[in-house]
C-alpha positions as a Markdown table, in Angstrom:
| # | Residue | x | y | z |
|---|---|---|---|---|
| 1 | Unk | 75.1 | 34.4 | 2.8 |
| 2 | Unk | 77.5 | 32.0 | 1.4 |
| 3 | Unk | 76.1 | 28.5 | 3.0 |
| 4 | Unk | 74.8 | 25.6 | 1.3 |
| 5 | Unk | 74.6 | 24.5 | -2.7 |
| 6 | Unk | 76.2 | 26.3 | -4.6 |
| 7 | Unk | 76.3 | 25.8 | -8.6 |
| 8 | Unk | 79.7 | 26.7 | -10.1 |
| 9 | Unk | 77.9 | 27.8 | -13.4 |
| 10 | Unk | 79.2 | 26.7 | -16.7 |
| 11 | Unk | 79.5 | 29.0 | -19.4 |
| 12 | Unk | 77.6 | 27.9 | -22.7 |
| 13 | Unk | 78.6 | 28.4 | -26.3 |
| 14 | Unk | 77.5 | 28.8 | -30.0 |
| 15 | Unk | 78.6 | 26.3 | -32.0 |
| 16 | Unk | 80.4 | 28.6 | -34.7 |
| 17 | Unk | 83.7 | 29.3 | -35.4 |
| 18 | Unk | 84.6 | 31.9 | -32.3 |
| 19 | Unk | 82.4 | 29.6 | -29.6 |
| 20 | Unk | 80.9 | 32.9 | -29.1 |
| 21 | Unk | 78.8 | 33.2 | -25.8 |
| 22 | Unk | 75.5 | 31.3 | -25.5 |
| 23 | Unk | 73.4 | 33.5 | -23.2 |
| 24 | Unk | 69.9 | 32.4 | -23.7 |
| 25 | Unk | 71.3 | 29.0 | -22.7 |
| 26 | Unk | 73.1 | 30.8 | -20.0 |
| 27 | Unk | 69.9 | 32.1 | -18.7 |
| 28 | Unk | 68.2 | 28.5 | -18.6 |
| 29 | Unk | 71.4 | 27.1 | -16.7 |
| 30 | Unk | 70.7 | 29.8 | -13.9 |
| 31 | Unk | 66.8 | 29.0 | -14.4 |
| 32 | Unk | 67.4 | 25.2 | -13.8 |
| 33 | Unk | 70.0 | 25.4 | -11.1 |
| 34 | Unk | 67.6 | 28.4 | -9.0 |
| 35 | Unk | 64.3 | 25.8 | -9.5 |
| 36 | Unk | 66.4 | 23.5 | -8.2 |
| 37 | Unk | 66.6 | 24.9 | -4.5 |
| 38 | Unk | 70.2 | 26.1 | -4.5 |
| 39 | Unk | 71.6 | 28.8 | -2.2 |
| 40 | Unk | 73.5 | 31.0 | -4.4 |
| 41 | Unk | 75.5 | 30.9 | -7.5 |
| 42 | Unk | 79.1 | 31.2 | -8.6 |
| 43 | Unk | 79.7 | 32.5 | -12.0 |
| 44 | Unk | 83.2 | 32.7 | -14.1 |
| 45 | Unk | 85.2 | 30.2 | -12.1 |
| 46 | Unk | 87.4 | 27.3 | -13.1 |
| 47 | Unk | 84.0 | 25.7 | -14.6 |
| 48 | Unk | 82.8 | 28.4 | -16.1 |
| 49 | Unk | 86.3 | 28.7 | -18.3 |
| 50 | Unk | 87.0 | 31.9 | -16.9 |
| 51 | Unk | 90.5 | 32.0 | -18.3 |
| 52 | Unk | 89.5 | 32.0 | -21.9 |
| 53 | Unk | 87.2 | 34.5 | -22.1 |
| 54 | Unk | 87.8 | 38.2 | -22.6 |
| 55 | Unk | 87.3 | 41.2 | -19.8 |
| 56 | Unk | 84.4 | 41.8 | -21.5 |
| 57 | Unk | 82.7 | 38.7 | -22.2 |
| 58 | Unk | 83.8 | 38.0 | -18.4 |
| 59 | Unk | 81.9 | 41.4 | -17.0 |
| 60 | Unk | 79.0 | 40.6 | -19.4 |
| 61 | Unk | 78.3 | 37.3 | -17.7 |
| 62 | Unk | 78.7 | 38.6 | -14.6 |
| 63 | Unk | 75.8 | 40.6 | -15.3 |
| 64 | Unk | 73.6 | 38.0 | -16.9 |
| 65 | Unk | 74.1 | 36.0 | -13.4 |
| 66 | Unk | 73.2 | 39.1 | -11.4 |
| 67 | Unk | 69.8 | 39.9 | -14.0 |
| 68 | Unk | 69.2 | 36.3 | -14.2 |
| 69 | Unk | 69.2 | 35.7 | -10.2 |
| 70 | Unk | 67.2 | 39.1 | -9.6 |
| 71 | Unk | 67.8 | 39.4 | -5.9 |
| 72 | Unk | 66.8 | 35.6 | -5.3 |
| 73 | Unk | 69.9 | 34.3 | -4.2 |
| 74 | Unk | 73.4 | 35.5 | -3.7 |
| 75 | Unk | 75.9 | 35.9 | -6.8 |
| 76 | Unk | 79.3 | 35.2 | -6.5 |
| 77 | Unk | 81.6 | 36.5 | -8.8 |
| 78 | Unk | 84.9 | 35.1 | -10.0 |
| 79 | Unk | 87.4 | 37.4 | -10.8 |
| 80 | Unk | 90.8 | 36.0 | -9.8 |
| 81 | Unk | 94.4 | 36.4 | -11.7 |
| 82 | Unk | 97.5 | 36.2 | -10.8 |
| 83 | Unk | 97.8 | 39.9 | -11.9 |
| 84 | Unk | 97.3 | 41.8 | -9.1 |
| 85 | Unk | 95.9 | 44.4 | -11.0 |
| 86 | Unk | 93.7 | 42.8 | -13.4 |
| 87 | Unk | 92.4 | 40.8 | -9.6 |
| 88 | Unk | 91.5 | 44.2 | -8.9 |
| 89 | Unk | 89.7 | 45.6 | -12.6 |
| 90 | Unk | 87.8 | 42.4 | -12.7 |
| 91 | Unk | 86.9 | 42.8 | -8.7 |
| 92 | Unk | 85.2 | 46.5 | -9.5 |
| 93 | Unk | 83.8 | 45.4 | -12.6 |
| 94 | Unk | 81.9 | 42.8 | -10.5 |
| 95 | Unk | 80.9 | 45.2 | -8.2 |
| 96 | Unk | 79.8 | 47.6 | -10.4 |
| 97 | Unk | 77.8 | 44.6 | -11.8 |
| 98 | Unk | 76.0 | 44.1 | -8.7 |
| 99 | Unk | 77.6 | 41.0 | -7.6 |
| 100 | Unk | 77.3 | 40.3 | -3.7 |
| 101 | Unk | 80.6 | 38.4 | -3.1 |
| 102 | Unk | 84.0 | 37.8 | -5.6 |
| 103 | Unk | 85.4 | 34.7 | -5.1 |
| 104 | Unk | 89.4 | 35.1 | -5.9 |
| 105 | Unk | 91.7 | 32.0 | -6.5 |
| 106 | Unk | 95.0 | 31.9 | -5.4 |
| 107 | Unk | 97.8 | 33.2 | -8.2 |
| 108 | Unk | 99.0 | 30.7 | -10.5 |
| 109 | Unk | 102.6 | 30.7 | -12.0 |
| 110 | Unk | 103.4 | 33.4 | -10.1 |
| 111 | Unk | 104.0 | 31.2 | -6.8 |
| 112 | Unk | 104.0 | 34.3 | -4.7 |
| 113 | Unk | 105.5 | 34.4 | -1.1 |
| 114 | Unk | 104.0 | 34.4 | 1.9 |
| 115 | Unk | 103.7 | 38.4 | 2.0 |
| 116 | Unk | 103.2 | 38.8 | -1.2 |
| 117 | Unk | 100.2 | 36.8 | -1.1 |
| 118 | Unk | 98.6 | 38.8 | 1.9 |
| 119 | Unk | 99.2 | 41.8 | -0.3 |
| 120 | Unk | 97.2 | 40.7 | -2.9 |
| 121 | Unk | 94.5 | 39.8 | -0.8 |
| 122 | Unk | 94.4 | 42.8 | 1.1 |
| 123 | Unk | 94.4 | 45.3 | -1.8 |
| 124 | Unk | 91.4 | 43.5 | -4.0 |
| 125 | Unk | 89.5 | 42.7 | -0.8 |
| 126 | Unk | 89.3 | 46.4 | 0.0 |
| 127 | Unk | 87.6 | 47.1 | -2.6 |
| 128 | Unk | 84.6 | 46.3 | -0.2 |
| 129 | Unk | 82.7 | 43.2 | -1.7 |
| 130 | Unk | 82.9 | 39.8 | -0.2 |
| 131 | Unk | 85.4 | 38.3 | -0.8 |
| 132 | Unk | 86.1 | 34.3 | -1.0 |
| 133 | Unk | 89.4 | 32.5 | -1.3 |
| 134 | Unk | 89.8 | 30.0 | -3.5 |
| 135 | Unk | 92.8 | 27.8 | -2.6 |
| 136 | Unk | 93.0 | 24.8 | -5.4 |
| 137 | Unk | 96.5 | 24.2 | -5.8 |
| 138 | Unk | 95.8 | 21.1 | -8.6 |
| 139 | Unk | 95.4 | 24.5 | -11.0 |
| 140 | Unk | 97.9 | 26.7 | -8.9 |
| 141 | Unk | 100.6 | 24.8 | -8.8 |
| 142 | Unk | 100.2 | 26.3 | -4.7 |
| 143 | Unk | 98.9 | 25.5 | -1.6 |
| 144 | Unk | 97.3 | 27.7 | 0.7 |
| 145 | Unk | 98.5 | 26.7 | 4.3 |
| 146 | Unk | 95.6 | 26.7 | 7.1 |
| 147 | Unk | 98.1 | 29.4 | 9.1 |
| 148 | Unk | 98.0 | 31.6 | 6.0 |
| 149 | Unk | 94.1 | 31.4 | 5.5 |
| 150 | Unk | 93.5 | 32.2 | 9.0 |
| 151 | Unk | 95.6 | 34.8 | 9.2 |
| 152 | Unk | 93.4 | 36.4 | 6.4 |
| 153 | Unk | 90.8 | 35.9 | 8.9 |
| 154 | Unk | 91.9 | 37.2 | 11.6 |
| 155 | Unk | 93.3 | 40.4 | 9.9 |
| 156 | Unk | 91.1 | 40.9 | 6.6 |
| 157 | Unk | 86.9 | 41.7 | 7.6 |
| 158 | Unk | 86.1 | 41.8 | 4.2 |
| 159 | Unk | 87.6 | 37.5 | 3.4 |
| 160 | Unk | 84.4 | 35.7 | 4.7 |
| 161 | Unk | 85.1 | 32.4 | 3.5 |
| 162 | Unk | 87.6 | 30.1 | 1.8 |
| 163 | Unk | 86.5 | 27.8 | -1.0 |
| 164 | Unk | 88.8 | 24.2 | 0.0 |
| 165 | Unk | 89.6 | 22.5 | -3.4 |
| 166 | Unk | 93.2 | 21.0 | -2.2 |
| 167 | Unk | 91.6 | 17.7 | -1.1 |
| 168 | Unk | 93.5 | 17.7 | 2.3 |
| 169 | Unk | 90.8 | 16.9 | 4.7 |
| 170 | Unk | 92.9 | 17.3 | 7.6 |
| 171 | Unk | 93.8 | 20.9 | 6.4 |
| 172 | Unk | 90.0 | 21.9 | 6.1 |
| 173 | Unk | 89.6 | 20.8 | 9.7 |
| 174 | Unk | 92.8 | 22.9 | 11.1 |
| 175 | Unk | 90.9 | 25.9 | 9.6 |
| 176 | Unk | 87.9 | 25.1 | 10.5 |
| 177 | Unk | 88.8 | 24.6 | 14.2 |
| 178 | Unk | 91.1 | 27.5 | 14.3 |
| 179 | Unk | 88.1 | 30.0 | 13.0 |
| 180 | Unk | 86.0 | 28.6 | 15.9 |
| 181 | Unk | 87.1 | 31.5 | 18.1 |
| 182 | Unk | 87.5 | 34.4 | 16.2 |
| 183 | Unk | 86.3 | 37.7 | 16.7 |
| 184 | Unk | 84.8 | 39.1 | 13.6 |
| 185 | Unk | 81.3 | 41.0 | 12.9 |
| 186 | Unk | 80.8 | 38.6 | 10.1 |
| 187 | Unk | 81.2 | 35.1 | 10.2 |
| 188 | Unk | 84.3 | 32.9 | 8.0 |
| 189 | Unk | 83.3 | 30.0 | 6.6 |
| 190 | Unk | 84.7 | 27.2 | 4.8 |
| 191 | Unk | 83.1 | 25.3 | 1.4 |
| 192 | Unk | 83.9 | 22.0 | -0.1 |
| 193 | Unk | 85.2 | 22.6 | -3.8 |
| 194 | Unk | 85.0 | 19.2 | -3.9 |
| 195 | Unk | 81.5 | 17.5 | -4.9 |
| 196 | Unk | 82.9 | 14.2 | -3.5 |
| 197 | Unk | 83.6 | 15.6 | 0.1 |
| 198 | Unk | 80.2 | 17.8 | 0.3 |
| 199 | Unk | 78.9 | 15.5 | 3.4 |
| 200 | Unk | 82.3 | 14.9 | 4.8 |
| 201 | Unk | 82.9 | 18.3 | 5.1 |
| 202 | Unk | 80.0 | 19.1 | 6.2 |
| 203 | Unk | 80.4 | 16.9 | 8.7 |
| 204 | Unk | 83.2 | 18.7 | 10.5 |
| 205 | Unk | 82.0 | 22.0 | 10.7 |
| 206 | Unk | 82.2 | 23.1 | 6.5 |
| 207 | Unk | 79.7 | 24.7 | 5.3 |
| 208 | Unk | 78.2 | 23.8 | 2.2 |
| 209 | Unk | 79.7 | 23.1 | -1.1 |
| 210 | Unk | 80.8 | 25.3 | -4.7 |
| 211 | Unk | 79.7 | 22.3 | -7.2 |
| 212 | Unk | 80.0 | 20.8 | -10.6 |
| 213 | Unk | 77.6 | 18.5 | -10.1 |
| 214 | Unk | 74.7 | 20.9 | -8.8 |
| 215 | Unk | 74.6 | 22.1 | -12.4 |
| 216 | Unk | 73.1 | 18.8 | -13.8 |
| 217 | Unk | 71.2 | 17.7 | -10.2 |
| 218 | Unk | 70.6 | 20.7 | -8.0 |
| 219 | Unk | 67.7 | 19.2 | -6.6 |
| 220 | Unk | 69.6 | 15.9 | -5.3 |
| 221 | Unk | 72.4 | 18.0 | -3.9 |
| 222 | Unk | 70.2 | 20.4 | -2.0 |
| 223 | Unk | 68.0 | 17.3 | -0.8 |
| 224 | Unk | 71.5 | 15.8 | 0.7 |
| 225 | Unk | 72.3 | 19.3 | 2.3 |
| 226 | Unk | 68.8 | 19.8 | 3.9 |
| 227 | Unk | 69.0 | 16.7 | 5.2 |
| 228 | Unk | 72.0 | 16.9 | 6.8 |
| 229 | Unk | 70.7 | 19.9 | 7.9 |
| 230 | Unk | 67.6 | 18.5 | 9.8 |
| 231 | Unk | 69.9 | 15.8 | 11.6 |
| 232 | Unk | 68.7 | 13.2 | 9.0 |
| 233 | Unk | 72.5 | 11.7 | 8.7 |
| 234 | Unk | 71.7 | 8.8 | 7.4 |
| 235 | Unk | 69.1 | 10.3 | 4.6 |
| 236 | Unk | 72.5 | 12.7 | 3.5 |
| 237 | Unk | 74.7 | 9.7 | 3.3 |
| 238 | Unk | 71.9 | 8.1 | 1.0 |
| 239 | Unk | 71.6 | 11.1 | -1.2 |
| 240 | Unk | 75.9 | 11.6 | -1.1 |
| 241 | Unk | 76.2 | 7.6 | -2.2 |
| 242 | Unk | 73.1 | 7.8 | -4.8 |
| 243 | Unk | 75.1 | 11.2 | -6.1 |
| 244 | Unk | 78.8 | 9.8 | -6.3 |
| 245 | Unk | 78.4 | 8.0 | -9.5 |
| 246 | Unk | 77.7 | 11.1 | -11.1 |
| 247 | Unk | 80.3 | 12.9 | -9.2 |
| 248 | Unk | 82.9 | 10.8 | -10.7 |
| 249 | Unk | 81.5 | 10.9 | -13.9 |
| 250 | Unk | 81.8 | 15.3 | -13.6 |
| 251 | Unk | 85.9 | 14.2 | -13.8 |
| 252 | Unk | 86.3 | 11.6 | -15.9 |
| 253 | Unk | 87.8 | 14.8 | -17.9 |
| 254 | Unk | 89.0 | 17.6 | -17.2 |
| 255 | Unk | 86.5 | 19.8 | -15.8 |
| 256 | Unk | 84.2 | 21.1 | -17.1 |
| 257 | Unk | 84.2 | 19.2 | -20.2 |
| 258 | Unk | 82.2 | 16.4 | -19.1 |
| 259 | Unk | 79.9 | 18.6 | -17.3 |
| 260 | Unk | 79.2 | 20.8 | -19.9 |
| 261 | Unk | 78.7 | 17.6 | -22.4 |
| 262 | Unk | 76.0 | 16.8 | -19.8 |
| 263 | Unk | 74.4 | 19.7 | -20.0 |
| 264 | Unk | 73.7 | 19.5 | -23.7 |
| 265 | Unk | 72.9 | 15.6 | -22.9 |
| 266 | Unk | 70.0 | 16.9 | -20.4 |
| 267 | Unk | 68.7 | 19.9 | -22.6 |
| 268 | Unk | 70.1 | 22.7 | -20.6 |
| 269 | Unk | 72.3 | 24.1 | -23.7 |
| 270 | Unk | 72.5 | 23.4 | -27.2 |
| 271 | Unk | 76.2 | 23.0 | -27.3 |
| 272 | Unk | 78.2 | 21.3 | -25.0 |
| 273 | Unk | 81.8 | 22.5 | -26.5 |
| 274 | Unk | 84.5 | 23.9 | -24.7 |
| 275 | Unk | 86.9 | 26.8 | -25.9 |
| 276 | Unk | 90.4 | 25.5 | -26.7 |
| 277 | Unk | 92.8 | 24.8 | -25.4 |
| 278 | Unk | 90.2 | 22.3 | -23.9 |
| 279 | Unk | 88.9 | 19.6 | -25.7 |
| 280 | Unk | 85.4 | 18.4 | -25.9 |
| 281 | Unk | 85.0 | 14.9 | -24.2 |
| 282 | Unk | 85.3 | 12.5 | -27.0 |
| 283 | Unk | 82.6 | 9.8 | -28.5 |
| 284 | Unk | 83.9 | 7.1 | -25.9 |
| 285 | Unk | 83.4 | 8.7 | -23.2 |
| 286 | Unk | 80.2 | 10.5 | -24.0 |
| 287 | Unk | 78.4 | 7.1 | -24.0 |
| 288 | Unk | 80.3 | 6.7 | -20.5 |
| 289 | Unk | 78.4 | 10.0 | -19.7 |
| 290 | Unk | 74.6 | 9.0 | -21.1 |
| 291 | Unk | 74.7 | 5.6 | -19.3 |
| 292 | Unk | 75.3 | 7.6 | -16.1 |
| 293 | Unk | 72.8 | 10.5 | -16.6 |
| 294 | Unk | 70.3 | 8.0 | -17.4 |
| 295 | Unk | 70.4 | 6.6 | -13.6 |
| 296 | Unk | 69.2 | 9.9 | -12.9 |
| 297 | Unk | 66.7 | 10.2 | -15.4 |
């Protein structure tokens, strides 16, 4: 289930006073990104500004993704904190939306201990969905040690896959070699939160890829992936060096400012603005942004 492309979706907006939700552009995002050839999607993560929306607007999009999809591909739900119990509201409401897999990053502030941390795991992933661990310690302030995430493995069915955003290459390949043996019904997988390291991960055993830049070129990112998939190596690294300009360009702000600005610069949406307390990306580097996109183009 969770191989491949996958879009971490951006949440549009109205451009009015509240930056109310834009779900008709919503909609066309998921439209866009399905047409594309992707293999799932991933809605109300770090790019989709999770943390400043409400519970409800968060459980609303949840199930726009879910309608949207209609049983065509897999939707993963983000409904991390690092309040155990909210984790856990946020976890049923996406259930009860019909989401097929929650994807749950790591408590920030909190730095929980090593315990503690299994706890938290344990208790939303028995609610019974899917569950995917999102270990990006740039946002956290926290890494996830391999040993940790393979204990969850080894003692937690329901955590099928870890979504690697620390940049550590060396730590996706500890996991990766130490889930090689492991005796579970379902499979554990490790993604690439990382657009840059899609084909290097991918390389050593990862699995596919939750990405920023699959929002604005799904079709270029799945071409790389199916051709690394056929044993066409060299055709991937073509397609991974033809994509890093614009994979660079994702970050030249935080994300996902710039890739929401793109979005609006390609049609998708009608606004491109973020919620404070982001910014959007400013004149400057919006020109940065059209040169780019029109390389694609």
């Amino acid at each position: 289930m969770f191989e491949g492309i996958i879009p971490a979706l951006i949440t549009p907006f109205h451009n009015d006073a509240s930056k109310s939700l834009d779900l008709e552009g919503f909609r066309n995002c998921v439209e866009h990104v399905i047409k594309g050839g992707v293999h799932g999607l991933c809605a109300c993560g770090s790019t989709g500004e999770s943390a400043t929306m409400t519970h409800a607007e968060h459980i609303r999009v949840i199930e726009e993704t879910v309608s949207a999809a209609n049983n065509r591909i897999p939707v993963i739900a983000g409904t991390g904190s690092n309040n155990t119990e909210e984790a856990l509201l946020m976890t049923r409401g996406a259930k009860q939306a019909g989401a097929d897999a929650v994807l749950l990053i790591s408590p920030y502030y909190n730095k929980p201990n090593r315990s503690g941390l299994l706890k938290h795991y344990k208790k939303v992933a028995d609610i019974g969905l899917p569950t995917i661990v999102y270990n990006i310690p740039g946002r956290t302030g926290q890494n996830l040690a391999p040993d940790l995430i393979l204990e969850m493995a080894r003692t937690m069915p329901n955590i099928v896959a870890v979504k690697e955003a620390s940049g550590n290459i060396d730590q996706m390949m500890t996991i990766i070699n130490g889930i090689k043996d492991l005796d579970r019904d379902v499979p554990f997988t490790l993604l690439s939160g990382d657009d840059s390291l899609t084909l290097p991960i991918l390389s050593v055993g990862g699995k596919g890829v939750v990405s920023v830049t699959a929002n604005i070129e799904p079709v270029r990112m799945v071409e790389m992936y199916n051709r690394f998939k056929k044993g066409d190596i060299q055709g991937a690294m073509e397609m991974h060096y033809e994509l890093m300009e614009l994979s660079k360009a994702m970050f030249m702000d935080v994300n996902p400012v710039p890739v929401k600005r793109a979005a609006e610069l390609r049609g998708l949406i009608k606004c491109g603005d973020v919620r404070l307390p982001l910014d959007s990306l400013s004149p400057e580097m919006t020109e940065k942004l059209k040169e780019v996109l029109a390389h694609y183009d």
